[in-house]
Amino acid sequence: MKNALHSAVWSGSIAFGMILLACGPHVPSGQERDGGMDGTVQPDRMIGDGTVIPDAQGPECSSNDDCDGGFCVSGHCCPTREQVCGQACCGTDQVCFANACVTPGDVCHSAGDCGEDEYCEFGLGEDAGVGDAGTSDGGICLRPAPSGRCVALPPKCDADGGVPDGGICIQDCEYHPESGGPLHAEAKWSWDPDTVVEYPDFVDVWATPAVGRLYDTNCDGEVNELDPPNVVFVSGNARGTCCSCGPYTPSTCLTGVLRVLDGLSGQEVWSLRRAEPGSIGFAGLSVALGDVNRDGTMEIVAVTGEGKVAVIDSVGNVVALSNEIIQEHNANAFGWGGGLAIADMDGDGNVEVAYGRSLFTITSGGVTRLFEGTGGRGGGAASALSLFADMDMQTGGDLELVAGNTVYRKDGTILWQNTDLPDGYDAVADLNSDGLPEVVLVAHGQVWVLDGATGTVLLGPATLPGTGSGGPPTVADFDGDGQREIGVAQANYYSVLKPNWNDGSLDLFWNTPNHDLSSSVTGSTVFDFEGDGAAEVVYNDECFLWVFDGTTGEVRFAALTASFTATESSLLADVDGDGHAEMVMIANGANPSSSGWKCDVAPWNQPGPNGVRPAWVPPSYGPAYRGIKVFGDRANSWVGTRTLWNEHSYHVTNICDPRDGACNSSEPYGAIPYRERANWVLPWLNNFRQNVQDQGLFNAPDGTLEVVADCSDSPLLHAFLRNIGAALLPSGVVVAFYVDEGGGERSLGEAQTTTALFPGQVAELTYQTTMQDNVTRDSTFFARIEIDPNNVTFHQCREDNDESAHVKPNCAIVE
């Protein structure tokens, strides 16, 4: 057998110690099992889960008659039937699991409950039995919380592939997707008028959502990798136009519902209509996520329709409300765009919240407004976006608030303000490789690069080639040359600019037509789908979600949507926790036929010239698209990324994930760092509004099979599918059972997994032969992972180990 990591997510439930097989793979007489590719294992050899098979349990034997009531296994007596495990004899502290002897450890619910060199084996536990009945606090349980036992992992192979200590080891497992060409994205789920449950009139989303593990969806008492991330946003009812355009009082920009969805299914987890009695709802701007009160669980920070900053816990309880409102709340169309940013500015443990130039702090006493700035706000009053960064790098790591043409300290004083420039939207990165930050400022259709410490103009202005103001910029390496470029959306073009430090200019690298005839201030994000070093642009306009090639601007993917466009951007994150990135798209019911949008007229109602962009057509449920849609790669080949995107001004180091090096290792998942690391000094970052992780980008699964045949006239075949790779093996893996007919093979049937397998886990699939199969206990059987080349749903790091060893039922062991 191909021994591997033994862990289980079963198609059915297998209780502790249930698998006690008396019939194992056939072994020729006199041949001991030596761990080779022929399916043999020697005594005192390490098996797939790191367990050492016990040495001979009794005297040598040739049959059961020699064992005084025991059983003859591989030439040695095994004391009891329960200790017989295929061709091995388990010790008294072991159990036979997946045809191998396993020593179970502590009870666990996830790998986090086990030691560093262990994993959680669900096949050795019992299903917790938690269903949809809910919890005592009124929450819901979307899926059961499995329990298992901790089991030792096998060691990693040596650098040269050698096996340490003569046992079984696992190698690094990566798959590198091909670069270029169309992206084969498909919708994983949608939340829209057909699927909404609570408050069905409020389905329009016009602000960038947030993503992160927030809710204990399996009710096991903790939030961990068994709980998929959540998608968090405010949805309203735009009534077919921009939320401030209709004659409605109060404005529909202010009357939204705060929503939390399950990232795996799109199912509603909870919805909050208002933060306090008498409130009109929530403003439709971008929320922020983070553990703002240091209790180990993330909270949501949002803004009420009255302009108060609200802190809401993971189950929908309002923890705090600000004592004062955001001053810009009085602006016309407040809630139409913009969003919140959060950070601990001075390392005192209290998290600050900013909307534009309004700064608040969260303490045990509540949410207090610190100041309303007098300079730039980071865009218009109704669409402000500011960010936190250490701009002067001289004050022990204290952060400043960057808002348009102004940088504020925590006490409200101004570090610098460039009054020669207009207010606008910002990004921060090191664009000239000097280790210090620069500010990218976009306003009035122009782009500048400013010195981060002084606000002095270093490059620009560059006039963008299209019309309109220009939206929040992105910074990334778009062409893989190691240098950073700037991406900006306007009304009719998306443009990428290259800083030219030789002549002090910002040169146009490429521009591609888009469709934002109304606001012209939409945001965007960037993501390197194949991990080839060149980031693609992900951009949501009035009619389409676009993915543009970072080097050429060529359209690689387009999907249908409808938006009156504020400052929103689509985003990339591992939304369902499967180890691969997904795209999150928003829609808000903008009338596609109105003079401002015109989605259903030529050329947009015809397919694009390269065949990638579809013709715009309305959805089945109405005249325009509404809600949230999540896209993933059809073959699960997009690289891995974080399960976090916590604010519009996201830049990785602003929130912690212990799996990467963005924060100090002691800061847990979702923490707002006490001392935020400068994004631009980390070699794997130096970007803005781009999601990425520093390791494991190419992690892939690797499925292996072992087959055991019961000893009967119509044998029951057991296939143990093990994931010995480094990433999730998705559900739906097809395993085919065969009979070997002396050089030929005949298919018997298939079985399919119904759950995903984490690295190290195993599923048991069975096939019951029948008289029509024309097989006997003397037949030879094997199994193979079947992958349809025309419908590839996952990629492995290896495909040469997808077939099991060929085995016969072993009928030597009888009572």
mmCIF file of N, CA and C in Angstrom, residues 208 285-288 303 309 326 328 334 337-343 345 352-360 371-391 399-409 416 423-428 439-442 471-473 567 645-651 654 676 688-689:
data_model
loop_
_atom_site.group_PDB
_atom_site.id
_atom_site.type_symbol
_atom_site.label_atom_id
_atom_site.label_comp_id
_atom_site.label_asym_id
_atom_site.label_seq_id
_atom_site.Cartn_x
_atom_site.Cartn_y
_atom_site.Cartn_z
ATOM 1 N N THR A 208 -17.597 48.000 -0.825
ATOM 2 C CA THR A 208 -16.711 46.838 -0.731
ATOM 3 C C THR A 208 -17.007 46.055 0.543
ATOM 4 N N LEU A 285 -21.767 52.421 3.570
ATOM 5 C CA LEU A 285 -20.330 52.472 3.270
ATOM 6 C C LEU A 285 -19.626 51.186 3.684
ATOM 7 N N SER A 286 -18.345 51.063 3.355
ATOM 8 C CA SER A 286 -17.577 49.840 3.625
ATOM 9 C C SER A 286 -17.283 49.715 5.116
ATOM 10 N N VAL A 287 -17.604 48.553 5.678
ATOM 11 C CA VAL A 287 -17.349 48.276 7.087
ATOM 12 C C VAL A 287 -15.901 47.840 7.260
ATOM 13 N N ALA A 288 -15.479 47.672 8.514
ATOM 14 C CA ALA A 288 -14.148 47.155 8.838
ATOM 15 C C ALA A 288 -14.281 46.000 9.820
ATOM 16 N N VAL A 303 -21.187 52.044 10.520
ATOM 17 C CA VAL A 303 -21.703 53.380 10.797
ATOM 18 C C VAL A 303 -23.223 53.335 10.694
ATOM 19 N N VAL A 309 -20.498 55.677 15.020
ATOM 20 C CA VAL A 309 -19.650 54.500 14.820
ATOM 21 C C VAL A 309 -20.144 53.403 15.756
ATOM 22 N N ILE A 326 -20.092 61.162 13.041
ATOM 23 C CA ILE A 326 -19.117 61.599 12.047
ATOM 24 C C ILE A 326 -19.610 62.915 11.453
ATOM 25 N N GLU A 328 -19.017 64.436 8.687
ATOM 26 C CA GLU A 328 -19.419 64.395 7.288
ATOM 27 C C GLU A 328 -20.778 63.740 7.085
ATOM 28 N N PHE A 334 -24.234 60.966 2.067
ATOM 29 C CA PHE A 334 -23.397 60.209 2.995
ATOM 30 C C PHE A 334 -23.884 58.754 3.012
ATOM 31 N N GLY A 337 -20.648 56.117 -0.651
ATOM 32 C CA GLY A 337 -19.327 55.556 -0.906
ATOM 33 C C GLY A 337 -18.478 55.680 0.334
ATOM 34 N N GLY A 338 -17.163 55.503 0.149
ATOM 35 C CA GLY A 338 -16.245 55.632 1.269
ATOM 36 C C GLY A 338 -16.268 54.415 2.176
ATOM 37 N N GLY A 339 -15.512 54.509 3.257
ATOM 38 C CA GLY A 339 -15.444 53.391 4.177
ATOM 39 C C GLY A 339 -14.560 53.676 5.367
ATOM 40 N N LEU A 340 -14.552 52.728 6.296
ATOM 41 C CA LEU A 340 -13.806 52.852 7.542
ATOM 42 C C LEU A 340 -12.434 52.198 7.433
ATOM 43 N N ALA A 341 -11.490 52.723 8.195
ATOM 44 C CA ALA A 341 -10.180 52.107 8.380
ATOM 45 C C ALA A 341 -9.926 51.998 9.877
ATOM 46 N N ILE A 342 -9.248 50.935 10.309
ATOM 47 C CA ILE A 342 -8.968 50.732 11.732
ATOM 48 C C ILE A 342 -7.499 50.403 11.933
ATOM 49 N N ALA A 343 -6.938 50.855 13.075
ATOM 50 C CA ALA A 343 -5.541 50.579 13.429
ATOM 51 C C ALA A 343 -5.307 51.033 14.862
ATOM 52 N N MET A 345 -2.917 53.234 16.572
ATOM 53 C CA MET A 345 -1.972 54.235 16.080
ATOM 54 C C MET A 345 -0.704 54.334 16.904
ATOM 55 N N GLU A 352 -8.018 52.605 16.870
ATOM 56 C CA GLU A 352 -8.623 53.813 16.319
ATOM 57 C C GLU A 352 -9.419 53.474 15.058
ATOM 58 N N VAL A 353 -10.443 54.275 14.809
ATOM 59 C CA VAL A 353 -11.331 54.111 13.659
ATOM 60 C C VAL A 353 -11.390 55.444 12.935
ATOM 61 N N ALA A 354 -11.246 55.390 11.613
ATOM 62 C CA ALA A 354 -11.297 56.627 10.828
ATOM 63 C C ALA A 354 -12.322 56.505 9.719
ATOM 64 N N TYR A 355 -13.089 57.584 9.549
ATOM 65 C CA TYR A 355 -13.831 57.805 8.315
ATOM 66 C C TYR A 355 -13.312 59.130 7.763
ATOM 67 N N GLY A 356 -12.561 59.066 6.680
ATOM 68 C CA GLY A 356 -11.980 60.297 6.147
ATOM 69 C C GLY A 356 -11.092 60.956 7.179
ATOM 70 N N ARG A 357 -11.398 62.212 7.521
ATOM 71 C CA ARG A 357 -10.607 62.955 8.503
ATOM 72 C C ARG A 357 -11.231 62.936 9.894
ATOM 73 N N SER A 358 -12.248 62.089 10.103
ATOM 74 C CA SER A 358 -12.851 61.916 11.424
ATOM 75 C C SER A 358 -12.194 60.734 12.118
ATOM 76 N N LEU A 359 -11.644 60.954 13.309
ATOM 77 C CA LEU A 359 -10.931 59.900 14.021
ATOM 78 C C LEU A 359 -11.596 59.618 15.357
ATOM 79 N N PHE A 360 -11.820 58.320 15.634
ATOM 80 C CA PHE A 360 -12.400 57.842 16.885
ATOM 81 C C PHE A 360 -11.452 56.824 17.499
ATOM 82 N N PHE A 371 -10.935 63.629 17.013
ATOM 83 C CA PHE A 371 -10.897 64.914 16.307
ATOM 84 C C PHE A 371 -11.600 64.814 14.966
ATOM 85 N N GLU A 372 -11.942 65.976 14.427
ATOM 86 C CA GLU A 372 -12.372 66.152 13.038
ATOM 87 C C GLU A 372 -11.320 67.044 12.397
ATOM 88 N N GLY A 373 -10.609 66.511 11.416
ATOM 89 C CA GLY A 373 -9.530 67.261 10.799
ATOM 90 C C GLY A 373 -10.022 68.468 10.028
ATOM 91 N N THR A 374 -9.094 69.365 9.770
ATOM 92 C CA THR A 374 -9.429 70.593 9.043
ATOM 93 C C THR A 374 -8.874 70.606 7.619
ATOM 94 N N GLY A 375 -8.073 69.585 7.280
ATOM 95 C CA GLY A 375 -7.490 69.532 5.943
ATOM 96 C C GLY A 375 -8.192 68.515 5.064
ATOM 97 N N GLY A 376 -7.415 67.729 4.315
ATOM 98 C CA GLY A 376 -7.982 66.748 3.404
ATOM 99 C C GLY A 376 -8.738 65.664 4.138
ATOM 100 N N ARG A 377 -9.686 65.055 3.392
ATOM 101 C CA ARG A 377 -10.505 64.002 3.976
ATOM 102 C C ARG A 377 -10.365 62.667 3.234
ATOM 103 N N GLY A 378 -9.665 62.662 2.083
ATOM 104 C CA GLY A 378 -9.537 61.432 1.320
ATOM 105 C C GLY A 378 -10.730 61.211 0.415
ATOM 106 N N GLY A 379 -10.997 62.171 -0.485
ATOM 107 C CA GLY A 379 -12.158 62.083 -1.364
ATOM 108 C C GLY A 379 -13.269 62.972 -0.870
ATOM 109 N N GLY A 380 -14.426 62.870 -1.485
ATOM 110 C CA GLY A 380 -15.558 63.697 -1.099
ATOM 111 C C GLY A 380 -16.095 63.342 0.261
ATOM 112 N N ALA A 381 -16.858 64.275 0.834
ATOM 113 C CA ALA A 381 -17.396 64.051 2.172
ATOM 114 C C ALA A 381 -18.278 62.821 2.229
ATOM 115 N N ALA A 382 -18.981 62.508 1.142
ATOM 116 C CA ALA A 382 -19.878 61.361 1.112
ATOM 117 C C ALA A 382 -19.183 60.098 0.621
ATOM 118 N N SER A 383 -17.904 60.193 0.293
ATOM 119 C CA SER A 383 -17.188 59.024 -0.248
ATOM 120 C C SER A 383 -15.746 59.019 0.207
ATOM 121 N N ALA A 384 -15.519 59.364 1.465
ATOM 122 C CA ALA A 384 -14.157 59.516 1.972
ATOM 123 C C ALA A 384 -13.519 58.177 2.297
ATOM 124 N N LEU A 385 -12.223 58.077 1.971
ATOM 125 C CA LEU A 385 -11.423 56.893 2.275
ATOM 126 C C LEU A 385 -10.057 57.352 2.751
ATOM 127 N N SER A 386 -9.740 57.073 3.994
ATOM 128 C CA SER A 386 -8.409 57.378 4.516
ATOM 129 C C SER A 386 -7.736 56.078 4.911
ATOM 130 N N LEU A 387 -6.485 56.169 5.347
ATOM 131 C CA LEU A 387 -5.721 54.973 5.691
ATOM 132 C C LEU A 387 -4.700 55.317 6.765
ATOM 133 N N PHE A 388 -4.210 54.281 7.446
ATOM 134 C CA PHE A 388 -3.203 54.450 8.488
ATOM 135 C C PHE A 388 -1.858 53.919 8.001
ATOM 136 N N ALA A 389 -0.798 54.676 8.255
ATOM 137 C CA ALA A 389 0.555 54.238 7.917
ATOM 138 C C ALA A 389 1.546 55.077 8.708
ATOM 139 N N ASP A 390 2.749 54.546 8.905
ATOM 140 C CA ASP A 390 3.827 55.262 9.593
ATOM 141 C C ASP A 390 4.563 56.091 8.547
ATOM 142 N N MET A 391 4.181 57.335 8.397
ATOM 143 C CA MET A 391 4.687 58.140 7.303
ATOM 144 C C MET A 391 6.053 58.760 7.583
ATOM 145 N N LEU A 399 1.547 55.404 14.011
ATOM 146 C CA LEU A 399 0.922 55.569 12.707
ATOM 147 C C LEU A 399 0.300 56.950 12.584
ATOM 148 N N GLU A 400 0.218 57.418 11.353
ATOM 149 C CA GLU A 400 -0.505 58.640 11.046
ATOM 150 C C GLU A 400 -1.729 58.306 10.198
ATOM 151 N N LEU A 401 -2.631 59.255 10.108
ATOM 152 C CA LEU A 401 -3.827 59.119 9.297
ATOM 153 C C LEU A 401 -3.610 59.870 7.987
ATOM 154 N N VAL A 402 -3.616 59.133 6.881
ATOM 155 C CA VAL A 402 -3.403 59.709 5.561
ATOM 156 C C VAL A 402 -4.767 59.932 4.929
ATOM 157 N N ALA A 403 -5.077 61.193 4.624
ATOM 158 C CA ALA A 403 -6.391 61.553 4.106
ATOM 159 C C ALA A 403 -6.218 62.572 2.979
ATOM 160 N N GLY A 404 -6.167 62.081 1.741
ATOM 161 C CA GLY A 404 -6.040 62.980 0.605
ATOM 162 C C GLY A 404 -4.700 63.678 0.588
ATOM 163 N N ASN A 405 -4.740 65.014 0.627
ATOM 164 C CA ASN A 405 -3.507 65.810 0.574
ATOM 165 C C ASN A 405 -2.975 66.161 1.952
ATOM 166 N N THR A 406 -3.445 65.443 2.991
ATOM 167 C CA THR A 406 -3.096 65.775 4.376
ATOM 168 C C THR A 406 -2.763 64.512 5.160
ATOM 169 N N VAL A 407 -1.780 64.643 6.075
ATOM 170 C CA VAL A 407 -1.448 63.558 6.994
ATOM 171 C C VAL A 407 -1.581 64.077 8.417
ATOM 172 N N TYR A 408 -2.416 63.404 9.229
ATOM 173 C CA TYR A 408 -2.704 63.815 10.608
ATOM 174 C C TYR A 408 -2.033 62.882 11.603
ATOM 175 N N ARG A 409 -1.595 63.445 12.721
ATOM 176 C CA ARG A 409 -1.179 62.650 13.872
ATOM 177 C C ARG A 409 -2.407 62.313 14.705
ATOM 178 N N TRP A 416 1.820 66.934 7.684
ATOM 179 C CA TRP A 416 1.977 67.801 6.510
ATOM 180 C C TRP A 416 0.661 67.902 5.751
ATOM 181 N N ASP A 423 -7.814 67.613 -2.762
ATOM 182 C CA ASP A 423 -8.100 66.420 -1.972
ATOM 183 C C ASP A 423 -8.367 65.264 -2.924
ATOM 184 N N GLY A 424 -8.141 64.035 -2.486
ATOM 185 C CA GLY A 424 -8.351 62.900 -3.366
ATOM 186 C C GLY A 424 -8.138 61.589 -2.652
ATOM 187 N N TYR A 425 -7.933 60.534 -3.432
ATOM 188 C CA TYR A 425 -7.783 59.184 -2.900
ATOM 189 C C TYR A 425 -6.316 58.778 -2.878
ATOM 190 N N ASP A 426 -5.950 57.958 -1.840
ATOM 191 C CA ASP A 426 -4.542 57.645 -1.588
ATOM 192 C C ASP A 426 -4.249 56.153 -1.622
ATOM 193 N N ALA A 427 -2.982 55.871 -1.836
ATOM 194 C CA ALA A 427 -2.362 54.579 -1.546
ATOM 195 C C ALA A 427 -0.947 54.876 -1.075
ATOM 196 N N VAL A 428 -0.345 53.942 -0.351
ATOM 197 C CA VAL A 428 1.008 54.133 0.178
ATOM 198 C C VAL A 428 1.859 52.920 -0.191
ATOM 199 N N VAL A 439 3.322 58.485 -1.153
ATOM 200 C CA VAL A 439 1.869 58.542 -1.216
ATOM 201 C C VAL A 439 1.460 58.735 -2.663
ATOM 202 N N VAL A 440 0.556 57.880 -3.139
ATOM 203 C CA VAL A 440 -0.069 58.069 -4.448
ATOM 204 C C VAL A 440 -1.370 58.826 -4.218
ATOM 205 N N LEU A 441 -1.540 59.954 -4.891
ATOM 206 C CA LEU A 441 -2.738 60.780 -4.754
ATOM 207 C C LEU A 441 -3.432 60.866 -6.106
ATOM 208 N N VAL A 442 -4.732 60.539 -6.132
ATOM 209 C CA VAL A 442 -5.552 60.603 -7.346
ATOM 210 C C VAL A 442 -6.677 61.595 -7.122
ATOM 211 N N GLY A 471 -10.571 56.884 -9.300
ATOM 212 C CA GLY A 471 -10.928 56.294 -8.019
ATOM 213 C C GLY A 471 -9.740 55.933 -7.165
ATOM 214 N N PRO A 472 -9.981 55.252 -6.029
ATOM 215 C CA PRO A 472 -8.912 54.844 -5.116
ATOM 216 C C PRO A 472 -7.871 54.004 -5.843
ATOM 217 N N PRO A 473 -6.585 54.353 -5.752
ATOM 218 C CA PRO A 473 -5.553 53.659 -6.532
ATOM 219 C C PRO A 473 -5.125 52.341 -5.899
ATOM 220 N N THR A 567 -17.496 54.127 -4.576
ATOM 221 C CA THR A 567 -16.048 53.871 -4.508
ATOM 222 C C THR A 567 -15.755 52.382 -4.371
ATOM 223 N N TRP A 645 -9.892 40.071 4.286
ATOM 224 C CA TRP A 645 -9.879 41.372 3.597
ATOM 225 C C TRP A 645 -10.766 42.241 4.476
ATOM 226 N N ASN A 646 -10.181 43.045 5.333
ATOM 227 C CA ASN A 646 -10.961 43.586 6.439
ATOM 228 C C ASN A 646 -11.379 45.035 6.290
ATOM 229 N N GLU A 647 -10.957 45.732 5.208
ATOM 230 C CA GLU A 647 -11.377 47.113 5.025
ATOM 231 C C GLU A 647 -11.066 47.537 3.600
ATOM 232 N N HIS A 648 -11.650 48.638 3.166
ATOM 233 C CA HIS A 648 -11.410 49.113 1.801
ATOM 234 C C HIS A 648 -9.935 49.425 1.585
ATOM 235 N N SER A 649 -9.276 50.018 2.575
ATOM 236 C CA SER A 649 -7.861 50.391 2.467
ATOM 237 C C SER A 649 -6.946 49.260 2.921
ATOM 238 N N TYR A 650 -7.322 48.029 2.634
ATOM 239 C CA TYR A 650 -6.582 46.838 3.055
ATOM 240 C C TYR A 650 -5.179 46.819 2.446
ATOM 241 N N HIS A 651 -4.183 46.471 3.282
ATOM 242 C CA HIS A 651 -2.808 46.361 2.802
ATOM 243 C C HIS A 651 -2.030 45.263 3.546
ATOM 244 N N ASN A 654 -2.193 45.370 8.019
ATOM 245 C CA ASN A 654 -3.102 46.059 8.928
ATOM 246 C C ASN A 654 -3.957 45.100 9.752
ATOM 247 N N GLU A 676 1.922 48.084 13.876
ATOM 248 C CA GLU A 676 1.775 47.609 12.511
ATOM 249 C C GLU A 676 3.105 47.686 11.768
ATOM 250 N N PHE A 688 -0.573 47.744 -2.332
ATOM 251 C CA PHE A 688 -1.730 48.354 -1.673
ATOM 252 C C PHE A 688 -2.989 47.890 -2.399
ATOM 253 N N ARG A 689 -3.940 47.398 -1.598
ATOM 254 C CA ARG A 689 -5.171 46.791 -2.105
ATOM 255 C C ARG A 689 -4.883 45.545 -2.952
#
